[in-house]
PDB file of C-alpha atoms in Angstrom:
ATOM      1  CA  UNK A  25     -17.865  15.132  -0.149  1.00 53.00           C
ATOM      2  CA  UNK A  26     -19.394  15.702   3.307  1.00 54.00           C
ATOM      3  CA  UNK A  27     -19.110  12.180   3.951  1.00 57.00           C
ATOM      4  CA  UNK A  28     -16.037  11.395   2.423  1.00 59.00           C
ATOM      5  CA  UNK A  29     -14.422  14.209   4.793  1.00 58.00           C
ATOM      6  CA  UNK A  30     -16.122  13.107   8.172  1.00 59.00           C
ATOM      7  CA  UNK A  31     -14.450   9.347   7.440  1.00 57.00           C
ATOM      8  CA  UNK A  32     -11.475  10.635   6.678  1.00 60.00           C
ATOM      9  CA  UNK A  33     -11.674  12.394   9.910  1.00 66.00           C
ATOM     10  CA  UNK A  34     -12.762   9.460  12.014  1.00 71.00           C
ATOM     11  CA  UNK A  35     -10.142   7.243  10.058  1.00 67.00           C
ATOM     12  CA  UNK A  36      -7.236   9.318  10.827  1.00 71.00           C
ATOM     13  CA  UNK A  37      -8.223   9.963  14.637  1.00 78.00           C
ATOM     14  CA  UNK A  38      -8.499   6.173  15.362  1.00 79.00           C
ATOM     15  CA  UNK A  39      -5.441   5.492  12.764  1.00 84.00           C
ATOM     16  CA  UNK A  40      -2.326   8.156  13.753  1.00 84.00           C
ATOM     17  CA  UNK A  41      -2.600   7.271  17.345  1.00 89.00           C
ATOM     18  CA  UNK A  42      -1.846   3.620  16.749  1.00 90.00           C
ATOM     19  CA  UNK A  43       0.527   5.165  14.600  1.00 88.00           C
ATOM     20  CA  UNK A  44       2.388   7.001  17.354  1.00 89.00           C
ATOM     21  CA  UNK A  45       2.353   4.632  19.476  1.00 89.00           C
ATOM     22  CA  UNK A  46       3.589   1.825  17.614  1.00 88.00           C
ATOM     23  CA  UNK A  47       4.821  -1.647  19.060  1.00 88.00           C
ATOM     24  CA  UNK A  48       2.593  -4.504  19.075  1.00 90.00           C
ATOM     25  CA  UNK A  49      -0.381  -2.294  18.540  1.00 91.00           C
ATOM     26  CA  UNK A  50       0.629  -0.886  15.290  1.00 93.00           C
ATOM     27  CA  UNK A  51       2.043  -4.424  14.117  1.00 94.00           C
ATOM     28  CA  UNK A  52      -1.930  -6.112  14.512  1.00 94.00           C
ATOM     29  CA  UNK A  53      -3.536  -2.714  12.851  1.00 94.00           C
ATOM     30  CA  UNK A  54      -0.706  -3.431  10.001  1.00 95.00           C
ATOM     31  CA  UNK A  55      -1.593  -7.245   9.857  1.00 96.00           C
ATOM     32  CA  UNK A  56      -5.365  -6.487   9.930  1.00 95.00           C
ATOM     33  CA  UNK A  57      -5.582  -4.058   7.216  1.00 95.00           C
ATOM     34  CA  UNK A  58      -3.212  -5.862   5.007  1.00 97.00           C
ATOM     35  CA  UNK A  59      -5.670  -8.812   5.403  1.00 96.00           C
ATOM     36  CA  UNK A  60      -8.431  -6.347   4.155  1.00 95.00           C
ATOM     37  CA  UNK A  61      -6.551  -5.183   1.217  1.00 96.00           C
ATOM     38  CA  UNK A  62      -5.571  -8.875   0.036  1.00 96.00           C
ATOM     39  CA  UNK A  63      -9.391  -9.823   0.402  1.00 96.00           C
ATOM     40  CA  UNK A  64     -10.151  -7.269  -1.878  1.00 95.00           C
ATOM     41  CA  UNK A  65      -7.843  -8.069  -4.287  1.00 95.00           C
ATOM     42  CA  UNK A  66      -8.795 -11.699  -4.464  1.00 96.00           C
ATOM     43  CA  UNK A  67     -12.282 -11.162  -4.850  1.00 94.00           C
ATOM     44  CA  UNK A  68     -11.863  -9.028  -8.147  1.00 94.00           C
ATOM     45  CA  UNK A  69     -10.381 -12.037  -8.900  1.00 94.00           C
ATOM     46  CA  UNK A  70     -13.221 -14.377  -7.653  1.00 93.00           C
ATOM     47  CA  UNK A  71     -11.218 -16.190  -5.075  1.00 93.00           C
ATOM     48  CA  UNK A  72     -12.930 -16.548  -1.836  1.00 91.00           C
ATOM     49  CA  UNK A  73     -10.293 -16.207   1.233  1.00 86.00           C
ATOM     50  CA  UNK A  74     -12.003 -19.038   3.128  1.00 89.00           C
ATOM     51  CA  UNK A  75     -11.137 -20.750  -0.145  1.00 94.00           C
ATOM     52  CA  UNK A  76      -7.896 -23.471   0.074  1.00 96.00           C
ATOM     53  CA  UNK A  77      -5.865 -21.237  -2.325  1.00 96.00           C
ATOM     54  CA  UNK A  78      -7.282 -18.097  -0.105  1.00 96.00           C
ATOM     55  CA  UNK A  79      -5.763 -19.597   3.161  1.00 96.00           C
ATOM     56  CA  UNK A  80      -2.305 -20.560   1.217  1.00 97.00           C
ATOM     57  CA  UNK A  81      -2.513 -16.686   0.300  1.00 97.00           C
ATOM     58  CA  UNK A  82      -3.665 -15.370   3.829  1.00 97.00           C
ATOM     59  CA  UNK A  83      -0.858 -17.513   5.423  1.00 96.00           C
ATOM     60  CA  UNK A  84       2.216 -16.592   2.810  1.00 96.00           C
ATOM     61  CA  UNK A  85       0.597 -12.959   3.082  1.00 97.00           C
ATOM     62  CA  UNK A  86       1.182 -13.317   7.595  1.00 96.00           C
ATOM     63  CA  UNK A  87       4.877 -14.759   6.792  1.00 95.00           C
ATOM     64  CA  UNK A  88       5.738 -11.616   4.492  1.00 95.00           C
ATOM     65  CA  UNK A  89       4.962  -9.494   6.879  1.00 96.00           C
ATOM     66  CA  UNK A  90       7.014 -10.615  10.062  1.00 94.00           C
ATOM     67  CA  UNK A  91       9.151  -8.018  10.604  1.00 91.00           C
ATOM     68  CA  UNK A  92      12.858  -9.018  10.368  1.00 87.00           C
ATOM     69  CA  UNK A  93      14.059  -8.697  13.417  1.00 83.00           C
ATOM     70  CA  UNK A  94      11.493 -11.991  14.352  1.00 87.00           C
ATOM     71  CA  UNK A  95      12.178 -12.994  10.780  1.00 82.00           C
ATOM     72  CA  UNK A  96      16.073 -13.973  11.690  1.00 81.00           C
ATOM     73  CA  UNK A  97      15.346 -15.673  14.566  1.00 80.00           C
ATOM     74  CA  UNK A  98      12.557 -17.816  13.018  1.00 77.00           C
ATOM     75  CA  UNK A  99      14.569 -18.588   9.945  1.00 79.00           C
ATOM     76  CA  UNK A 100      17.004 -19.603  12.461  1.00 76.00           C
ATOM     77  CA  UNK A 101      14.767 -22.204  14.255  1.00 79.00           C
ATOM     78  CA  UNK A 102      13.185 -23.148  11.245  1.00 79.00           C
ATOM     79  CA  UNK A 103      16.061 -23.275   8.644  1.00 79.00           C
ATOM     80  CA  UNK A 104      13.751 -21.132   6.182  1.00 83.00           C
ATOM     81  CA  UNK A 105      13.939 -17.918   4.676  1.00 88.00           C
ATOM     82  CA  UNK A 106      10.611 -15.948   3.423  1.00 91.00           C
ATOM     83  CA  UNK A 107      11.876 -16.754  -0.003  1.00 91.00           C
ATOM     84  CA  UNK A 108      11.755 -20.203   0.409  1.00 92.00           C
ATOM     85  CA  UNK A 109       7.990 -20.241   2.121  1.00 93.00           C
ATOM     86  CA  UNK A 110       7.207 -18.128  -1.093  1.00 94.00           C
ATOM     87  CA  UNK A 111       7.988 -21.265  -2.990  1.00 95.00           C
ATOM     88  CA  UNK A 112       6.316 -23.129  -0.968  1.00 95.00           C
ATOM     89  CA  UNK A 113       2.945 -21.130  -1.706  1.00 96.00           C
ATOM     90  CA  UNK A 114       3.480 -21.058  -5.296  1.00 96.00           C
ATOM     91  CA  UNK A 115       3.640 -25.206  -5.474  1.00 97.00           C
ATOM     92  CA  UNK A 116       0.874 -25.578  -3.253  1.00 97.00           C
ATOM     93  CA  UNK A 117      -1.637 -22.896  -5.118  1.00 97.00           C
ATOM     94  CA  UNK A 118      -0.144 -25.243  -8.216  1.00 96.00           C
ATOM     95  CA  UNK A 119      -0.714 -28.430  -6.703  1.00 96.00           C
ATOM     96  CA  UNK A 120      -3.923 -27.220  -5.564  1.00 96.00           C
ATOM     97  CA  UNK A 121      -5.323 -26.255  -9.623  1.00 95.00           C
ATOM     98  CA  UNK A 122      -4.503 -30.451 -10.215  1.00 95.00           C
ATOM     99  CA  UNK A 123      -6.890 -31.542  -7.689  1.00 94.00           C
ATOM    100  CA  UNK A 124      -9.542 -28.806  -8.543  1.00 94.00           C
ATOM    101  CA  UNK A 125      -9.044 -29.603 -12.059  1.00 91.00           C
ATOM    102  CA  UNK A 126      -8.278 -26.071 -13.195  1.00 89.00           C
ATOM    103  CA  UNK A 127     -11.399 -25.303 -12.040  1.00 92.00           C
ATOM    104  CA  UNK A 128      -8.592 -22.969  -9.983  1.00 94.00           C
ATOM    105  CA  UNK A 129      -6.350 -22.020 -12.866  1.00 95.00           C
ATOM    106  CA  UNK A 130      -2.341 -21.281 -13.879  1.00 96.00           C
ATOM    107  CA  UNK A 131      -3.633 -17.794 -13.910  1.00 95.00           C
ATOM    108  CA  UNK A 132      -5.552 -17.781 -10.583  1.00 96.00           C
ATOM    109  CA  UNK A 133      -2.589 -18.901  -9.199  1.00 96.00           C
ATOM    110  CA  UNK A 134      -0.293 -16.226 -10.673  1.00 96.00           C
ATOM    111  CA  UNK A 135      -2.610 -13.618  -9.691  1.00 96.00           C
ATOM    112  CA  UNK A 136      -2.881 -15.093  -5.674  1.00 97.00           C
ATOM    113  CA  UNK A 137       0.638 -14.925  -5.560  1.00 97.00           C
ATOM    114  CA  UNK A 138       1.260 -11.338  -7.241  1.00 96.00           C
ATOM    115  CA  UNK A 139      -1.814 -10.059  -5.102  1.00 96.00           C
ATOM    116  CA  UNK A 140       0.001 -11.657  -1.953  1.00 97.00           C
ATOM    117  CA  UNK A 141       3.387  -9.445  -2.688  1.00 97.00           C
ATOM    118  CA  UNK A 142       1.689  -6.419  -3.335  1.00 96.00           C
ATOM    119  CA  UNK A 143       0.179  -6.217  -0.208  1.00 97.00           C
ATOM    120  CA  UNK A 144       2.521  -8.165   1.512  1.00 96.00           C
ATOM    121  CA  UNK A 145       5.903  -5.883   0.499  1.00 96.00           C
ATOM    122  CA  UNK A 146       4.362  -2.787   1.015  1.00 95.00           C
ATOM    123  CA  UNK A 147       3.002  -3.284   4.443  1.00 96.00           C
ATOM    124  CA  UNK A 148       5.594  -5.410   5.254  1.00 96.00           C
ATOM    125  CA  UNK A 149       8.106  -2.048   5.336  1.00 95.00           C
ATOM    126  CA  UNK A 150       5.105   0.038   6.651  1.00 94.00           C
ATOM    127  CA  UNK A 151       6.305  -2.223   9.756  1.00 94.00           C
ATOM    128  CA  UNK A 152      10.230  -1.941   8.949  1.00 93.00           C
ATOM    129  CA  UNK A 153       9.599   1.915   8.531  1.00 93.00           C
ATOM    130  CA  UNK A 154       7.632   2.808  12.051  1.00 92.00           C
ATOM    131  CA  UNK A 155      10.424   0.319  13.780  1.00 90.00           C
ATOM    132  CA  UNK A 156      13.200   2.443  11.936  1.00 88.00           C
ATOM    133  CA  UNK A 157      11.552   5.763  13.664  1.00 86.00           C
ATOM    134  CA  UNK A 158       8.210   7.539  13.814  1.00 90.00           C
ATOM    135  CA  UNK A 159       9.501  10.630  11.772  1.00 89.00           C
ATOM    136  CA  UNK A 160       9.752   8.468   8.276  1.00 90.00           C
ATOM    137  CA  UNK A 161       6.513   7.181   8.726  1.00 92.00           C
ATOM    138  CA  UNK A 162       4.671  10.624   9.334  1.00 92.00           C
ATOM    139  CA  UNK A 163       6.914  11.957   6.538  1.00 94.00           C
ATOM    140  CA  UNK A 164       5.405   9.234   3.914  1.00 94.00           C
ATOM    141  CA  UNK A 165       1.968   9.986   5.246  1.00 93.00           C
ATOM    142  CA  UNK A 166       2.192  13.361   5.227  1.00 94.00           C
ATOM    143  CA  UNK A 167       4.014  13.247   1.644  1.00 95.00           C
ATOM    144  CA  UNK A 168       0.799  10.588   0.153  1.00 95.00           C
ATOM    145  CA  UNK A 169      -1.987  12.930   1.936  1.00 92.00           C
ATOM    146  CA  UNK A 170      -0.979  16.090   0.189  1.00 95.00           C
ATOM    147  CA  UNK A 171      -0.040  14.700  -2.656  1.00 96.00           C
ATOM    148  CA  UNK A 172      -4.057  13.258  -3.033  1.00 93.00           C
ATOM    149  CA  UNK A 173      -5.159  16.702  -1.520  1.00 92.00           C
ATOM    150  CA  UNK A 174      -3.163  18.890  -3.867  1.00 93.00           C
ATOM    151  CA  UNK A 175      -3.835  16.833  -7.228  1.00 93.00           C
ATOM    152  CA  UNK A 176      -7.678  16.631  -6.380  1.00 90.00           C
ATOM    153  CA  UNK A 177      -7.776  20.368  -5.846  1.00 92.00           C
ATOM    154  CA  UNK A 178      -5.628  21.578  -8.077  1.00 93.00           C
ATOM    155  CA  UNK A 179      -6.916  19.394 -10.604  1.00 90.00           C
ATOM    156  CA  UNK A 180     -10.611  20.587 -10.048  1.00 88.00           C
ATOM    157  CA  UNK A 181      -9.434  23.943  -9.932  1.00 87.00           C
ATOM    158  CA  UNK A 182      -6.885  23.972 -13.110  1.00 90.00           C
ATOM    159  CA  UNK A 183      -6.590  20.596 -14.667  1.00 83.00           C
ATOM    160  CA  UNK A 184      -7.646  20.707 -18.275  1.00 87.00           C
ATOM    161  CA  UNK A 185      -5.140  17.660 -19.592  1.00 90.00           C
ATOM    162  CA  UNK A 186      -5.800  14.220 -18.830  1.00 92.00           C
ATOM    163  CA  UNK A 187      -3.043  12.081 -17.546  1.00 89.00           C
ATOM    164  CA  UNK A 188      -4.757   8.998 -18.247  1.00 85.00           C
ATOM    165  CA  UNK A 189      -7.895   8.815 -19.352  1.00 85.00           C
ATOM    166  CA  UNK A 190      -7.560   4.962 -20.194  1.00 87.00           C
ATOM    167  CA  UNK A 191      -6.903   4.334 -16.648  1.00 88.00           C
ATOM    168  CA  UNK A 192      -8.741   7.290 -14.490  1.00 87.00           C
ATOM    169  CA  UNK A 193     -10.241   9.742 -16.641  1.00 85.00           C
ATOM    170  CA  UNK A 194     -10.560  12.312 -13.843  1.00 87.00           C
ATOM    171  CA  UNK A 195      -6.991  13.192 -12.981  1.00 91.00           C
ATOM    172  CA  UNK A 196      -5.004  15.593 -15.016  1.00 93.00           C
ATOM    173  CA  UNK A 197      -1.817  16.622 -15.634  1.00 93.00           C
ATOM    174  CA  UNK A 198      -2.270  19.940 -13.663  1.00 94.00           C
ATOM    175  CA  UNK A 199      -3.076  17.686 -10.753  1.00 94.00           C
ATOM    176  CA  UNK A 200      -0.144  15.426 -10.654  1.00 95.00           C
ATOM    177  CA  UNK A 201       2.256  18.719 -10.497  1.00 95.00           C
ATOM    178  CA  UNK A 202       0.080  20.175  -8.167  1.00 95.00           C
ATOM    179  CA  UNK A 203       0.572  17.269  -5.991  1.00 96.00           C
ATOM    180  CA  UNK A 204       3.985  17.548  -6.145  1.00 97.00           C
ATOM    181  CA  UNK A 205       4.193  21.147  -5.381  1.00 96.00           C
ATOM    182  CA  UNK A 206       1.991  20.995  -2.239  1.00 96.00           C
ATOM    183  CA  UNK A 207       4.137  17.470  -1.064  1.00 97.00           C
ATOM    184  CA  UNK A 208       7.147  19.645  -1.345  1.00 97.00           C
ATOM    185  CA  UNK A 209       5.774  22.523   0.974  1.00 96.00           C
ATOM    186  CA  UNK A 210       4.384  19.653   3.079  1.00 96.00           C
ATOM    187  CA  UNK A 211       7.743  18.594   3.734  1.00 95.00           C
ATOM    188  CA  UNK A 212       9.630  22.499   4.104  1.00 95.00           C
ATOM    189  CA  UNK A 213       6.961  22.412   6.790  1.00 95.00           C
ATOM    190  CA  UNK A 214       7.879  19.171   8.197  1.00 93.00           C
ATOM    191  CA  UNK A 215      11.666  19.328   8.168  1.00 92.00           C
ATOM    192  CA  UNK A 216      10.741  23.421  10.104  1.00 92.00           C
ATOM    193  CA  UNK A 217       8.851  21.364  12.650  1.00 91.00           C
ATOM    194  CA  UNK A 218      10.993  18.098  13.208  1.00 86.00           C
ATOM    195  CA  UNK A 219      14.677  18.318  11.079  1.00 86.00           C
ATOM    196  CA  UNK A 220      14.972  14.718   9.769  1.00 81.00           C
ATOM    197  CA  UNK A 221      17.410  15.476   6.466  1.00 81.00           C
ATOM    198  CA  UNK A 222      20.748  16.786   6.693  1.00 80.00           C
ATOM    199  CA  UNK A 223      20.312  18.263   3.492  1.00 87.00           C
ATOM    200  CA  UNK A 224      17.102  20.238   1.826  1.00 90.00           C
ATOM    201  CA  UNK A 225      18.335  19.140  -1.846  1.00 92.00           C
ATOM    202  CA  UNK A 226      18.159  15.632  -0.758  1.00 91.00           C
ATOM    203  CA  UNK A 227      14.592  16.508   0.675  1.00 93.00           C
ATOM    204  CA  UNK A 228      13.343  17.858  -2.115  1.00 94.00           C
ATOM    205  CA  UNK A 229      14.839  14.958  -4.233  1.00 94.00           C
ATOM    206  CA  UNK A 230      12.771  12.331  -1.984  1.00 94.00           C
ATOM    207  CA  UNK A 231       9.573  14.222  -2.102  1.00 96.00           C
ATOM    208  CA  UNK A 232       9.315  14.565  -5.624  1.00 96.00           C
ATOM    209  CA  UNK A 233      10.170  10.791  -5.772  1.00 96.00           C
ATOM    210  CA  UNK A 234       7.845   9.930  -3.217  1.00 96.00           C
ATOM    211  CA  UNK A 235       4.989  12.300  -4.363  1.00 97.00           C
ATOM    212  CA  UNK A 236       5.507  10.534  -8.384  1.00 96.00           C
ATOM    213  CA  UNK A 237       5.698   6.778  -7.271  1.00 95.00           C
ATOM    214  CA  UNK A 238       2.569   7.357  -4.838  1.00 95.00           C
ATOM    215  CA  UNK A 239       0.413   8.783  -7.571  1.00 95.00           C
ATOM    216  CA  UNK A 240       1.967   5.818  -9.784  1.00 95.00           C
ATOM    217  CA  UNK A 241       0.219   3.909  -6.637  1.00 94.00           C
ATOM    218  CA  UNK A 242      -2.516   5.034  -7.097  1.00 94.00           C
ATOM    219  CA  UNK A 243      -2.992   4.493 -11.156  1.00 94.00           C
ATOM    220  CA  UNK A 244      -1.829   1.246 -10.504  1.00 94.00           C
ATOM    221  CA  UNK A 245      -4.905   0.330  -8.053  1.00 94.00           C
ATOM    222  CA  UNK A 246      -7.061   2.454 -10.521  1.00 92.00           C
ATOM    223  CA  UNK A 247      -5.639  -0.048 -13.830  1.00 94.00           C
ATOM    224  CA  UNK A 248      -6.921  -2.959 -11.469  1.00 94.00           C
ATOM    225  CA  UNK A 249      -9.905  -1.852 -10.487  1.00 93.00           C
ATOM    226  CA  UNK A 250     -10.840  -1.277 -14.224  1.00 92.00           C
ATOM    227  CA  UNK A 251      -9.505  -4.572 -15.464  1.00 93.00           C
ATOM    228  CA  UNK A 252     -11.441  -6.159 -13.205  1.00 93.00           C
ATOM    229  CA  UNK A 253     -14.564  -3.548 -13.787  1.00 91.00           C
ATOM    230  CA  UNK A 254     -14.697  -2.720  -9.950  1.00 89.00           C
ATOM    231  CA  UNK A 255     -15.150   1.097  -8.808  1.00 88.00           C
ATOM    232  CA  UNK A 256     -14.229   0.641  -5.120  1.00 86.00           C
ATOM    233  CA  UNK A 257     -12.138  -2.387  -3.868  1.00 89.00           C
ATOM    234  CA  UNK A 258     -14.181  -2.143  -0.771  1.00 83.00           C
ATOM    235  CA  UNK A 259     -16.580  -0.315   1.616  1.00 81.00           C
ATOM    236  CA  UNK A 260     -14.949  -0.528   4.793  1.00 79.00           C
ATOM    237  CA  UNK A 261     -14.870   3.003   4.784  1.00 72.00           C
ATOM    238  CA  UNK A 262     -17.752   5.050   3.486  1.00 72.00           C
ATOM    239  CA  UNK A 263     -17.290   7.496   0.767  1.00 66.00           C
ATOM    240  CA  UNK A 264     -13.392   6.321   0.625  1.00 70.00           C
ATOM    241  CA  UNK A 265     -14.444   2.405  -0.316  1.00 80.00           C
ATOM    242  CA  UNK A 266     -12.032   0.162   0.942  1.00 88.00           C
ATOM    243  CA  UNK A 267      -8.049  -0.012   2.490  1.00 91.00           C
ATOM    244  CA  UNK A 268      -6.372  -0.425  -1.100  1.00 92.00           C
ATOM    245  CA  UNK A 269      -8.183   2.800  -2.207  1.00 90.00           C
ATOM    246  CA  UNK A 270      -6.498   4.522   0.832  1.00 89.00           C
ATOM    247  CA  UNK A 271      -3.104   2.736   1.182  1.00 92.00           C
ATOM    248  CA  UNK A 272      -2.665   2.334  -2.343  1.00 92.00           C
ATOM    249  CA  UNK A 273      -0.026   5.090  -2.757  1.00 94.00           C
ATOM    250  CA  UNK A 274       1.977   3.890   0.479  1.00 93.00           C
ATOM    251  CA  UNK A 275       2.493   0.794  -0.674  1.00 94.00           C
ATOM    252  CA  UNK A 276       4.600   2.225  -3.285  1.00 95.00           C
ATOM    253  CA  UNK A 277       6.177   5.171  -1.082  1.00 95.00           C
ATOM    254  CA  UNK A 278       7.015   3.373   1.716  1.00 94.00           C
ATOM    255  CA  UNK A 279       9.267   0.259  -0.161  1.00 93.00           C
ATOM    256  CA  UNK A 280      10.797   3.384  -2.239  1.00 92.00           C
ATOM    257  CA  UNK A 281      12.022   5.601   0.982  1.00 90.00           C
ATOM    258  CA  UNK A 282      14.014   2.107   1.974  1.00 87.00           C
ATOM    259  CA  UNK A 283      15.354   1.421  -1.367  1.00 85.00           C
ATOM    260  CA  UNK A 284      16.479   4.978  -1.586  1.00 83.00           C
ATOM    261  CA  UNK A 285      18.038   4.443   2.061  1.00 71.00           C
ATOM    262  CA  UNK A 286      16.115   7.519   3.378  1.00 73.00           C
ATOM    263  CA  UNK A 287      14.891   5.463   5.961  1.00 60.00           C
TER     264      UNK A 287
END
């Protein structure tokens, strides 16, 4: 616990920053972690990123996450959309399991791709988001943080119900209200500090949203992990493992606050 808190601390000091001051900055920390996250994923999988269908999946993965106000002008000068590179990636990582002789499978592919979007969408609006304003951004984080704060606690001080065992046997169903509750009072506290909804109904709407689909994140991540019979998807950061067991919850929050139009 000792160490899990003192990397949280040093992760969060080097991270908000960045965060705050956004621009170009932001945009490589964004690019660099979402790197780490799609190695991770592909080597539950047992596909090496210095590997051909890797690269086509580190490449697709750099083209997702252009933010759009590049994205017009390049599909302008190019004549492409991010759609149609998509399609591009998925007959290449095809093409590529014929030459390999599905030594590199139909599967492999499908999982490279679906690996790609999931870190690719969700970081992708992490950029769309801090471009939009700072205020949304530290809303989701504040929103994901004491939603994983409040379930852990309140779950090790009340839970008694699993919520899914199958998946991760440690949270309960005291925990993911718990969360909820202390994301709501997060954001009271928030909207006090900095007023960013013209309406507290609407808030309160948002933040239980937010606070459900980021602990949906995070089963999600967990129902990988355990397919794949990994415990950590990395150890970048010690005592936390690696930057899908910390972002796993904003890359569900962060797409939802834009389809909601919150953001």
């Amino acid at each position: 616990m000792k160490q899990r808190i003192i990397t949280g601390a040093i992760a969060a000091a080097f991270f908000v920053p960045i965060v705050f001051l956004g621009g170009s900055f932001f945009n490589i920390l964004i690019y660099f972690m979402a790197a780490i996250g799609l190695f991770e994923l592909l080597r539950m999988k047992g596909i090496k990123l210095y590997s051909i269908a890797g690269l086509i999946s580190i490449l697709l993965l750099f083209v997702l996450l252009i933010p759009n106000s590049i994205a017009v002008n390049l599909s302008q000068i190019t004549g492409h959309t991010k759609t149609e590179w998509l399609f591009v990636a998925v007959f290449l990582l095809l093409i590529y399991s014929v030459f390999v002789k599905n030594q590199f499978t139909f599967d492999d592919a499908a999982f490279a791709i679906m690996a790609t979007l999931y870190v690719g969408i969700g970081f992708y609006y992490f950029i769309e988001t801090r471009e939009i304003g700072l205020t949304y951004v530290i809303f989701a984080l504040v929103v994901v943080w004491t939603t994983d704060s409040g379930a852990y606690f309140t779950g090790r001080k009340f839970g008694k119900r699993k919520l899914w065992p199958e998946i991760s046997p440690n949270k309960t169903v005291e925990g993911f209200i718990g969360g909820i509750v202390c994301a709501i009072i997060a954001a009271f506290i928030l909207q006090w500090i900095t007023p960013f909804s013209s309406s507290y109904i609407i808030l309160i709407g948002i933040t239980i949203a937010a606070s459900i689909f980021g602990q949906l994140g995070d089963l999600v991540e967990s129902a990988i992990k355990r397919h794949y019979n990994v415990k950590d998807s990395g150890k970048i950061l010690p005592g936390h493992g690696g930057i899908l067991d910390r972002f796993d919850s904003l890359l569900f929050v962060i797409p939802l606050l834009h389809f909601l139009h919150f953001v």
